[in-house]
N, CA and C of each residue as an Amber inpcrd file, in Angstrom:
protein
   531
 -21.2460000  24.0860000  68.7650000 -22.1880000  24.8440000  68.0300000
 -22.4260000  24.2280000  66.7170000 -23.7250000  24.3240000  65.9490000
 -23.6110000  24.0720000  64.6110000 -24.2080000  25.5590000  63.5800000
 -23.3750000  25.5670000  61.9700000 -23.8690000  27.0030000  61.5660000
 -23.5090000  26.3770000  60.4170000 -24.4930000  26.4610000  59.5760000
 -24.4430000  25.9770000  58.1780000 -23.6260000  24.9290000  58.2090000
 -24.2320000  23.3060000  58.5490000 -23.5740000  22.2600000  58.4150000
 -22.2620000  22.1210000  58.7090000 -21.7010000  22.7540000  59.6110000
 -20.4190000  22.6350000  60.1480000 -20.6810000  22.2480000  62.0070000
 -19.9000000  21.8000000  62.7310000 -19.9510000  21.8430000  64.1130000
 -18.3070000  22.0560000  64.8050000 -18.7700000  23.5740000  65.5460000
 -17.9170000  24.3650000  65.7460000 -17.5650000  23.8610000  67.3170000
 -16.2780000  23.5090000  67.8170000 -16.0910000  22.4550000  69.0210000
 -15.0920000  23.3330000  69.5220000 -14.9580000  23.8750000  70.9530000
 -14.1220000  24.3650000  71.9700000 -13.7370000  23.1730000  72.7250000
 -13.0320000  23.3340000  73.7220000 -12.5350000  22.9400000  75.0250000
 -11.5220000  23.3370000  75.6630000 -11.9670000  23.1050000  77.4060000
 -10.9140000  23.8620000  78.0920000  -9.4930000  23.3090000  78.4720000
  -9.5300000  22.2400000  77.3970000  -7.8180000  21.4880000  77.2390000
  -6.8480000  22.6050000  76.6800000  -5.5520000  22.4120000  77.2310000
  -4.8950000  23.2930000  76.3250000  -4.8810000  22.6980000  75.2500000
  -4.7200000  23.7950000  74.3930000  -4.0480000  23.9830000  73.0440000
  -5.0540000  23.7000000  71.4820000  -6.2870000  23.1970000  72.3570000
  -7.6200000  22.8940000  71.3040000  -7.9970000  24.0430000  70.3540000
  -7.8410000  24.8350000  70.3650000  -8.4900000  26.0610000  69.4350000
  -9.7980000  25.9170000  69.4280000 -10.3890000  26.3860000  68.1480000
 -11.8170000  25.8890000  67.7520000 -11.5490000  25.2980000  66.6070000
 -12.0110000  23.9510000  66.8440000 -12.3120000  22.8230000  65.7590000
 -13.0490000  23.2390000  64.8010000 -13.4800000  22.5690000  63.6630000
 -14.4910000  22.7250000  62.7720000 -14.4200000  21.4590000  62.2210000
 -15.9270000  21.1150000  61.6870000 -16.0610000  19.7430000  61.5390000
 -17.2200000  19.3870000  60.6840000 -17.6300000  19.7090000  58.7330000
 -17.7650000  19.3170000  57.7070000 -19.2110000  18.2070000  58.2050000
 -20.0980000  18.4780000  58.9980000 -21.3360000  17.4420000  59.2610000
 -21.4910000  16.7560000  57.7980000 -21.6080000  17.3810000  56.8090000
 -21.7620000  16.4630000  55.6480000 -21.0150000  15.7040000  55.3700000
 -20.0790000  15.5570000  55.7560000 -19.5040000  14.0900000  55.4650000
 -19.7670000  13.0420000  56.5110000 -20.3000000  13.3030000  57.4150000
 -21.2400000  12.1700000  57.9180000 -22.2770000  11.1360000  57.0050000
 -22.8390000  11.4880000  56.2700000 -23.7560000  11.2150000  55.5960000
 -23.4510000   9.9010000  54.4130000 -21.5840000  10.0430000  54.6070000
 -21.2400000   8.6090000  53.5580000 -20.6810000   7.7030000  54.7520000
 -21.0860000   7.8360000  55.7370000 -20.6950000   6.8950000  56.8450000
 -21.2300000   6.0010000  56.9980000 -20.9370000   4.4050000  56.8210000
 -22.0130000   3.1900000  56.9270000 -21.9430000   3.1080000  58.5540000
 -23.2820000   3.0350000  59.3230000 -23.1420000   2.7020000  60.5340000
 -22.4030000   1.0640000  61.2080000 -22.3240000  -0.1210000  60.0280000
 -21.6770000  -1.3140000  60.4630000 -20.1980000  -0.6020000  60.5260000
 -19.8820000   0.4180000  59.3430000 -18.0930000   0.2860000  59.7130000
 -17.6490000   1.4880000  61.0270000 -18.8000000   1.4800000  61.8670000
 -18.5430000   2.5460000  63.2110000 -17.8650000   1.7170000  64.1180000
 -16.8460000   2.0600000  65.3790000 -17.3990000   3.4940000  65.1690000
 -15.7950000   4.3330000  64.2720000 -15.9800000   5.1940000  63.7580000
 -14.9630000   6.0590000  63.2590000 -14.8860000   7.3970000  63.7840000
 -12.9930000   7.4530000  63.2300000 -12.7870000   9.1340000  63.6580000
 -12.4460000   9.8230000  62.8670000 -13.3860000  10.7410000  62.9570000
 -12.6110000  11.6110000  61.6480000 -11.8010000  13.0940000  62.6680000
 -11.2070000  13.6360000  61.4330000 -10.0770000  14.7550000  61.9470000
 -10.9840000  16.2010000  61.3160000 -10.6690000  17.2430000  61.9620000
 -11.3440000  18.5160000  62.0380000 -11.1620000  19.1310000  60.5850000
 -11.9610000  19.8370000  59.8080000 -11.4030000  19.8850000  58.6390000
 -11.2080000  21.5210000  58.5460000 -11.1310000  22.0950000  59.7740000
 -10.6460000  23.6710000  59.8260000 -10.2410000  23.4490000  61.3780000
  -9.3380000  24.5610000  61.9920000  -8.7190000  24.5470000  62.9930000
  -8.3850000  25.9970000  62.8160000  -8.8360000  26.8470000  64.0770000
  -8.8200000  27.9690000  64.2900000  -7.5520000  27.7130000  65.8390000
  -6.5570000  28.5330000  65.3570000  -5.7230000  28.5920000  66.5290000
  -5.1620000  29.8150000  67.1490000  -6.1320000  31.1850000  67.4950000
  -5.9870000  32.1650000  67.7030000  -5.8700000  32.3720000  69.4520000
  -7.0010000  31.4230000  70.4580000  -6.8580000  31.0570000  71.3410000
  -6.1780000  29.3460000  71.9000000  -5.7680000  29.4000000  72.5910000
  -5.6850000  27.8630000  72.9790000  -6.6340000  26.9260000  74.0110000
  -7.2620000  27.6650000  74.2660000  -8.7700000  26.8830000  74.7750000
 -10.0420000  28.0200000  75.1610000 -11.0370000  27.2730000  75.3740000
 -12.3440000  28.2320000  75.8300000 -13.6020000  27.3550000  76.2410000
 -14.2190000  28.6350000  77.0010000 -14.8470000  27.5310000  78.0670000
 -16.3320000  27.5360000  77.4140000 -16.6800000  27.8510000  76.0670000
 -17.5560000  27.5810000  75.6350000 -18.1820000  29.3080000  74.4910000
 -18.5120000  28.5440000  73.4530000 -18.8250000  29.2390000  72.0480000
 -20.3220000  29.3890000  72.0600000 -20.4390000  30.6170000  71.1790000
 -21.9050000  31.3550000  71.1170000 -21.7160000  31.4220000  69.4640000
 -22.6990000  31.2090000  68.6060000 -22.7320000  31.4770000  67.4640000
 -24.1620000  32.5050000  67.2350000 -23.9160000  33.4200000  66.5560000
 -24.9060000  34.0990000  65.7920000 -25.2280000  33.7050000  64.3330000
 -25.8980000  32.7220000  64.3740000 -26.5410000  32.2840000  63.3050000
 -26.6980000  32.8760000  62.2330000 -27.3360000  34.5280000  62.6730000
 -28.0420000  35.5810000  61.6000000 -27.0300000  36.3460000  61.1420000
 -25.7670000  36.1990000  61.5330000 -24.5680000  37.1840000  61.2920000
 -23.5050000  36.1890000  60.9720000 -23.1430000  35.3140000  61.2950000
 -22.2890000  34.2270000  60.6680000 -20.8020000  34.6710000  61.6810000
 -21.4120000  35.1650000  62.6810000 -20.1150000  34.9860000  64.0570000
 -20.0500000  34.4440000  64.8790000 -18.8530000  33.6920000  65.4850000
 -18.7200000  32.9160000  66.4440000 -18.3580000  33.6770000  67.6990000
 -18.9480000  33.3000000  69.1020000 -18.2650000  34.2260000  70.0030000
 -17.2650000  33.7030000  71.2810000 -16.5130000  33.2570000  71.1130000
 -15.5200000  32.2590000  72.0140000 -15.3080000  33.3320000  73.2160000
 -15.8200000  32.2890000  74.7520000 -15.8240000  33.4590000  75.5520000
 -14.8200000  31.9150000  76.9350000 -14.1860000  33.1510000  77.6910000
 -13.4110000  32.2160000  78.4700000 -11.8950000  31.5580000  77.8290000
 -11.7100000  32.4940000  76.8630000 -10.4030000  31.8290000  76.1450000
  -9.1710000  32.3810000  76.9260000  -8.3380000  31.1270000  76.5140000
  -6.7460000  31.4630000  77.3880000  -6.0070000  30.5760000  76.7370000
  -4.6260000  30.5130000  76.8820000  -3.9400000  29.5990000  76.3060000
  -2.3180000  30.7380000  75.7430000  -1.3690000  29.8000000  75.9760000
  -0.1400000  30.6430000  74.8120000  -0.5120000  30.1290000  73.0790000
  -0.3140000  30.7090000  73.0160000  -0.7250000  31.0050000  71.3880000
   0.3020000  31.8060000  70.2930000   0.8100000  31.0870000  68.7790000
   1.7850000  31.6990000  68.2590000   0.4990000  33.5240000  68.7850000
   1.6050000  34.7190000  68.4090000   1.1290000  35.8200000  68.1990000
   0.2810000  36.2750000  69.4920000   0.0260000  35.6560000  70.4400000
  -1.0930000  35.6720000  71.8260000  -2.0000000  35.8590000  71.2990000
  -3.2040000  35.6150000  72.8400000  -4.2970000  36.0160000  72.3580000
  -5.0530000  37.1820000  72.9200000  -5.2350000  38.0650000  71.2470000
  -5.4480000  39.2810000  71.9730000  -6.6380000  39.9280000  72.9420000
  -7.9230000  38.7150000  72.9830000  -8.9450000  38.6890000  73.8100000
  -9.0420000  38.3130000  75.1160000  -7.7160000  38.0170000  75.7020000
  -8.0040000  37.5580000  77.2410000  -8.9240000  36.6520000  77.3550000
  -9.9560000  36.6460000  78.4990000 -10.9930000  35.8540000  78.6980000
 -12.3050000  36.5640000  78.3750000 -12.3610000  37.5810000  77.6060000
 -13.2570000  38.3230000  77.2380000 -14.1970000  37.6180000  75.7990000
 -15.4100000  38.1260000  74.8820000 -15.1640000  37.5880000  74.2220000
 -14.2520000  38.0650000  72.6710000 -14.5840000  36.6720000  72.4060000
 -12.9140000  36.7260000  71.1990000 -14.0860000  36.4290000  69.7000000
 -13.9840000  37.2880000  68.7290000 -14.9080000  37.0530000  67.7300000
 -14.2460000  36.7550000  66.8370000 -14.6370000  35.5310000  66.0860000
 -14.4230000  35.2450000  64.8430000 -15.6940000  34.9950000  63.9530000
 -15.4950000  35.6240000  62.4870000 -15.9430000  35.4990000  61.0910000
 -15.8710000  33.9080000  60.7890000 -16.9070000  33.4300000  60.8660000
 -17.2390000  32.0600000  60.1430000 -18.1090000  31.8900000  59.3610000
 -18.4160000  32.8570000  58.6350000 -19.3380000  32.9510000  57.3810000
 -18.4800000  31.9950000  56.4140000 -17.3520000  32.2030000  55.8060000
 -16.6350000  30.5780000  55.2450000 -16.5170000  30.0190000  56.2630000
 -17.3130000  28.5570000  56.5810000 -16.8590000  27.7840000  58.0730000
 -15.7970000  27.3250000  58.2980000 -15.0450000  26.9940000  56.6380000
 -13.9140000  26.5900000  56.7380000 -12.3210000  27.3330000  56.8910000
 -12.8930000  28.5590000  56.6310000 -11.6870000  29.5560000  56.7970000
 -12.1660000  30.2200000  57.8310000 -12.3220000  30.0720000  59.3710000
 -12.2670000  31.2200000  60.1860000 -11.5170000  31.9030000  60.5450000
 -11.9860000  33.5270000  60.5170000 -10.7100000  34.2520000  61.2320000
 -11.5300000  35.1840000  61.7760000 -10.5260000  35.4570000  62.5160000
 -10.5230000  36.9340000  63.7400000 -11.0880000  38.0570000  63.4260000
 -12.2210000  38.2800000  64.2000000 -12.6650000  39.9270000  63.6670000
 -12.7110000  41.0430000  65.1550000 -12.2600000  40.3760000  65.9740000
 -12.4030000  41.4810000  66.9720000 -11.9880000  41.0540000  68.4640000
 -12.0830000  41.8190000  69.4720000 -11.9720000  41.4350000  70.8540000
 -13.3930000  42.3000000  71.7990000 -13.4390000  41.4400000  72.3220000
 -14.2670000  42.6810000  74.0250000 -13.6360000  41.9510000  74.8780000
 -12.3920000  42.9430000  76.0560000 -12.1070000  42.1640000  77.0370000
 -12.1810000  43.5060000  78.0680000 -12.8950000  44.2450000  77.7350000
 -12.8310000  45.5180000  78.7700000 -13.4400000  45.3680000  80.0590000
 -14.0180000  44.1910000  79.8550000 -14.7570000  44.3400000  81.1340000
 -14.7960000  42.7490000  81.8780000 -13.4440000  42.2070000  82.0390000
 -13.6110000  41.4080000  82.3550000 -13.6190000  39.8920000  81.8390000
 -13.5650000  38.9010000  82.4050000 -13.9190000  37.7940000  81.7080000
 -15.6480000  37.2900000  81.2950000 -15.5440000  36.5940000  80.9570000
 -16.9590000  36.1860000  79.9970000 -16.9540000  34.9380000  80.2970000
 -18.2610000  34.1900000  81.1350000 -18.4680000  33.3120000  81.5430000
 -19.3290000  32.8110000  80.3330000 -20.4780000  33.0870000  79.4360000
 -21.0300000  32.6900000  78.4680000 -21.4940000  33.9780000  77.9340000
 -22.5010000  33.7820000  76.7760000 -22.7850000  34.8870000  75.8680000
 -23.9210000  34.5780000  75.7250000 -24.7400000  35.6200000  74.9200000
 -26.0090000  34.9500000  73.9770000 -25.8640000  35.9290000  72.9970000
 -25.4680000  36.3130000  71.7510000 -25.3220000  37.5180000  71.0880000
 -26.6500000  37.2040000  69.8190000 -27.2610000  38.2660000  69.7510000
 -28.0990000  38.3570000  68.3420000 -28.2330000  40.0140000  67.8210000
 -29.1200000  39.9590000  66.5140000 -29.9730000  41.2500000  66.1320000
 -30.8170000  41.1320000  66.8990000 -30.7100000  42.4940000  67.8380000
 -31.6770000  43.0430000  68.9590000 -32.7880000  43.1310000  67.8070000
 -34.1470000  42.9560000  68.6050000 -35.8080000  43.3140000  68.1970000
 -36.3850000  43.7780000  69.6440000 -35.7130000  44.3000000  70.4000000
 -36.6030000  44.2780000  71.8220000 -37.4360000  45.4380000  71.9360000
 -37.5070000  45.8620000  73.1200000 -38.3740000  47.1200000  73.2730000
 -37.4780000  48.2820000  72.9670000 -36.5820000  48.3240000  73.0260000
 -35.1860000  49.9320000  73.0510000 -34.5220000  50.1300000  71.9100000
 -35.8380000  50.8550000  71.7200000 -35.8000000  51.3470000  69.8340000
 -34.2830000  51.9400000  69.7100000 -33.5450000  52.5430000  70.4760000
 -31.8310000  52.6940000  69.7960000 -31.2940000  51.4970000  69.3330000
 -31.4100000  50.2160000  69.8650000 -30.2730000  49.2860000  69.7580000
 -31.7610000  48.3190000  68.7700000 -32.4450000  48.9130000  68.0980000
 -33.0200000  47.7240000  67.4480000 -32.4740000  47.7470000  66.0680000
 -32.1360000  46.2290000  65.7990000 -31.4570000  46.3540000  64.6910000
 -29.9740000  45.8890000  64.4110000 -29.4280000  46.3900000  65.6830000
 -28.1060000  46.0790000  66.0280000 -27.5230000  44.9960000  66.6560000
 -26.3570000  44.0860000  66.2760000 -26.0350000  43.0980000  66.9500000
 -25.6520000  43.2800000  68.6150000 -26.1040000  42.6670000  69.6070000
 -25.4710000  42.9650000  70.7620000 -25.5250000  41.6190000  71.2740000
 -24.4280000  41.5170000  72.3800000 -24.1020000  40.4730000  73.2890000
 -24.3430000  40.7260000  74.2990000 -25.1150000  39.6720000  74.9910000
 -25.7180000  39.7990000  76.6270000 -24.6090000  38.7280000  77.0780000
 -23.8440000  39.3260000  77.5090000 -22.6860000  38.4680000  78.5350000
 -22.2620000  38.3610000  79.8590000 -22.6360000  37.3400000  80.3940000
 -22.1340000  37.3170000  81.9410000 -20.9850000  37.2040000  82.5320000
 -20.4420000  38.5810000  83.2700000 -19.4520000  38.6630000  83.8350000
 -18.7940000  38.2750000  84.6310000 -18.4850000  37.4740000  85.2930000
 -18.6820000  36.9630000  86.2860000 -17.3430000  38.2820000  87.4330000
 -16.2710000  38.2990000  86.5460000 -15.2420000  39.0260000  87.0710000
 -15.2070000  40.6180000  86.9620000 -16.4300000  41.0320000  86.4270000
 -16.2160000  42.0630000  85.7780000 -15.9850000  43.5270000  86.6410000
 -15.1480000  44.1900000  86.5580000 -14.9900000  45.4970000  87.2970000
 -15.7450000  46.3330000  87.3830000 -15.9940000  47.0150000  88.9940000
 -16.7090000  47.8120000  88.9050000 -18.4320000  47.3050000  89.7400000
 -19.2040000  46.2980000  88.5600000 -19.8030000  45.9470000  89.1460000
 -19.7000000  44.2790000  89.0790000 -19.7450000  43.9940000  90.1900000
 -19.4750000  42.5620000  90.4140000 -20.0880000  41.5750000  89.7480000
 -20.2490000  40.2890000  89.5510000 -20.7350000  39.3910000  88.7500000
 -21.7930000  40.0590000  87.9910000 -21.5280000  41.0040000  86.8280000
 -22.2000000  41.4160000  86.1350000 -22.9790000  40.8000000  84.7410000
 -24.0070000  41.3040000  84.5400000 -24.6410000  41.0090000  83.1370000
 -24.0570000  42.0780000  82.3420000 -23.1190000  41.9820000  81.3210000
 -22.7950000  42.9300000  80.5270000 -23.5820000  42.7920000  79.0680000
 -23.8420000  43.8230000  78.8600000 -24.1590000  44.5610000  77.2680000
 -23.1310000  45.0270000  76.3340000 -23.0840000  44.4120000  75.6140000
 -22.1780000  44.8620000  74.3060000 -22.6130000  45.0690000  72.9200000
 -22.4740000  46.1930000  72.4110000 -22.9310000  46.2300000  70.9100000
 -21.8740000  45.3400000  69.9590000 -21.6590000  44.7320000  69.1920000
 -20.7200000  43.9560000  68.4090000 -21.1290000  44.2940000  66.7030000
 -22.0530000  45.3550000  66.3190000 -22.2570000  45.2910000  65.2130000
 -20.5670000  45.7930000  64.5580000 -19.5520000  46.6580000  64.8900000
 -18.5850000  46.7880000  64.8050000 -17.5400000  46.1090000  65.4290000
 -17.3670000  44.7960000  64.6650000 -16.3440000  43.6550000  65.7730000
 -15.4690000  44.3960000  65.9300000 -14.3140000  45.6720000  65.2580000
 -13.4000000  45.9430000  65.5430000 -13.5760000  47.0430000  66.6960000
 -14.7470000  47.3000000  66.9070000 -14.9840000  48.6230000  67.8490000
 -16.2060000  48.3880000  68.7820000 -16.0070000  47.1680000  69.6110000
 -17.4440000  47.0710000  70.1220000 -17.2800000  47.8900000  71.4790000
 -18.8160000  48.3940000  71.7570000 -18.9730000  49.2760000  72.9290000
 -19.7570000  49.0570000  73.6100000 -19.7930000  49.1080000  75.2190000
 -20.9650000  48.7230000  75.9330000 -22.0870000  49.3620000  76.2480000
 -22.9950000  48.4160000  76.0910000 -24.1490000  49.3060000  76.1060000
 -24.6270000  49.6230000  77.4610000 -24.4480000  48.6320000  78.7750000
 -24.6600000  48.8420000  80.2520000 -24.3640000  47.4560000  80.9390000
 -24.3430000  47.7380000  82.1830000 -24.2210000  46.5870000  82.9760000
 -25.0370000  46.1790000  84.1490000 -25.6890000  45.4470000  84.4100000
 -26.5920000  45.4620000  85.9180000 -25.9740000  44.1210000  86.4520000
 -26.4050000  43.9000000  87.7820000 -26.3520000  42.8060000  88.4280000
 -27.2010000  41.5870000  87.6610000 -26.7360000  40.2580000  88.1420000
 -27.4170000  39.3910000  87.2220000 -28.7880000  38.9150000  88.1600000
 -28.6690000  39.4930000  89.3130000 -29.6980000  38.8260000  90.4830000
 -29.3990000  39.2450000  91.7640000 -30.0830000  39.6400000  92.5960000
 -30.2400000  39.7890000  94.0990000 -30.3250000  38.0280000  94.9150000
 -29.6200000  38.2640000  95.6730000 -28.5030000  38.7470000  96.3800000
 -27.3720000  38.7950000  94.7600000 -26.1410000  39.4640000  95.1650000
 -25.4110000  39.7680000  93.7780000 -24.4120000  38.0270000  94.0160000
 -24.7520000  37.1990000  93.2800000 -24.0120000  36.3850000  93.0210000
 -23.1780000  35.9830000  91.6710000 -22.3010000  34.7980000  91.4690000
 -21.6470000  34.3470000  90.1330000 -22.8600000  34.6960000  88.9040000
 -22.3450000  35.3500000  88.4080000 -22.9430000  35.7350000  86.6100000
 -22.5330000  34.6250000  86.1650000 -23.4430000  33.6200000  85.7490000
 -23.0810000  32.3640000  84.6860000 -23.7770000  32.6190000  83.3950000
 -24.5770000  32.1600000  83.8000000 -25.6090000  32.5260000  82.0150000
 -26.9790000  32.6930000  82.2110000 -27.7160000  32.9420000  80.9590000
 -29.0910000  33.1960000  80.5940000 -29.3510000  33.0350000  79.5510000
 -30.5840000  33.9860000  78.9640000 -31.1280000  33.5690000  77.6550000
 -32.3540000  34.8270000  77.7520000 -32.5230000  35.4990000  76.4430000
 -33.4650000  36.0040000  75.7350000 -34.4480000  35.3740000  75.8890000
 -35.4050000  36.5730000  76.3720000 -36.5640000  35.7520000  75.9250000
 -37.1170000  35.8100000  74.4200000 -37.6850000  35.3340000  73.7960000
 -38.6710000  35.5390000  72.4340000 -38.5860000  36.8320000  71.9170000
 -39.2990000  37.8200000  72.7750000 -39.1960000  39.0970000  72.1200000
 -38.3470000  40.0110000  72.7320000 -36.8200000  39.4540000  73.3190000
 -35.7750000  40.2290000  73.8040000 -35.9860000  41.0720000  74.9190000
 -37.0100000  40.9490000  75.9440000 -37.3820000  42.2460000  76.3470000
 -36.9870000  41.6510000  78.0200000 -36.8770000  40.4490000  78.0680000
 -35.8740000  39.8510000  79.2760000 -35.1250000  38.6860000  79.1360000
 -33.7920000  38.7920000  79.9440000 -32.7220000  38.2620000  79.9740000
 -32.8240000  37.2610000  81.4980000
């Protein structure tokens, strides 16, 4: 994903972490000199690998999902939302976790402006949690406004029949997922 002219790259390969590339460096490359290999400008290593990453461009936070891997200090978020402050793109820092509802396969995190007035203006993550305890294959909605204390807003089945909760996207008006 891209934020402020920087690409944030994750992979399911062991030990990958999150690599950050300053895309402005590409402007100086000449096509006739290609192919060119570029190294990451920064590396976030609080997880070993990640299935995907969502970036809320309005807040400057990345949400890595499906993170695993044996890393120094351990991965505090297991396979749930691993929240990273990327407002300074070349200095990504750990901001928090949400792992109380099982593993997250994919997520969309937004400043909510939908019809539920209680949550308007708050940062919510809509997380596809296929291994959610209690509600199997849940869409879990998490208030991550306070990164150190995410709170479940609610969770529901992603559809009938109850199947693998894979991913989804909010409509522009945030009324439907």
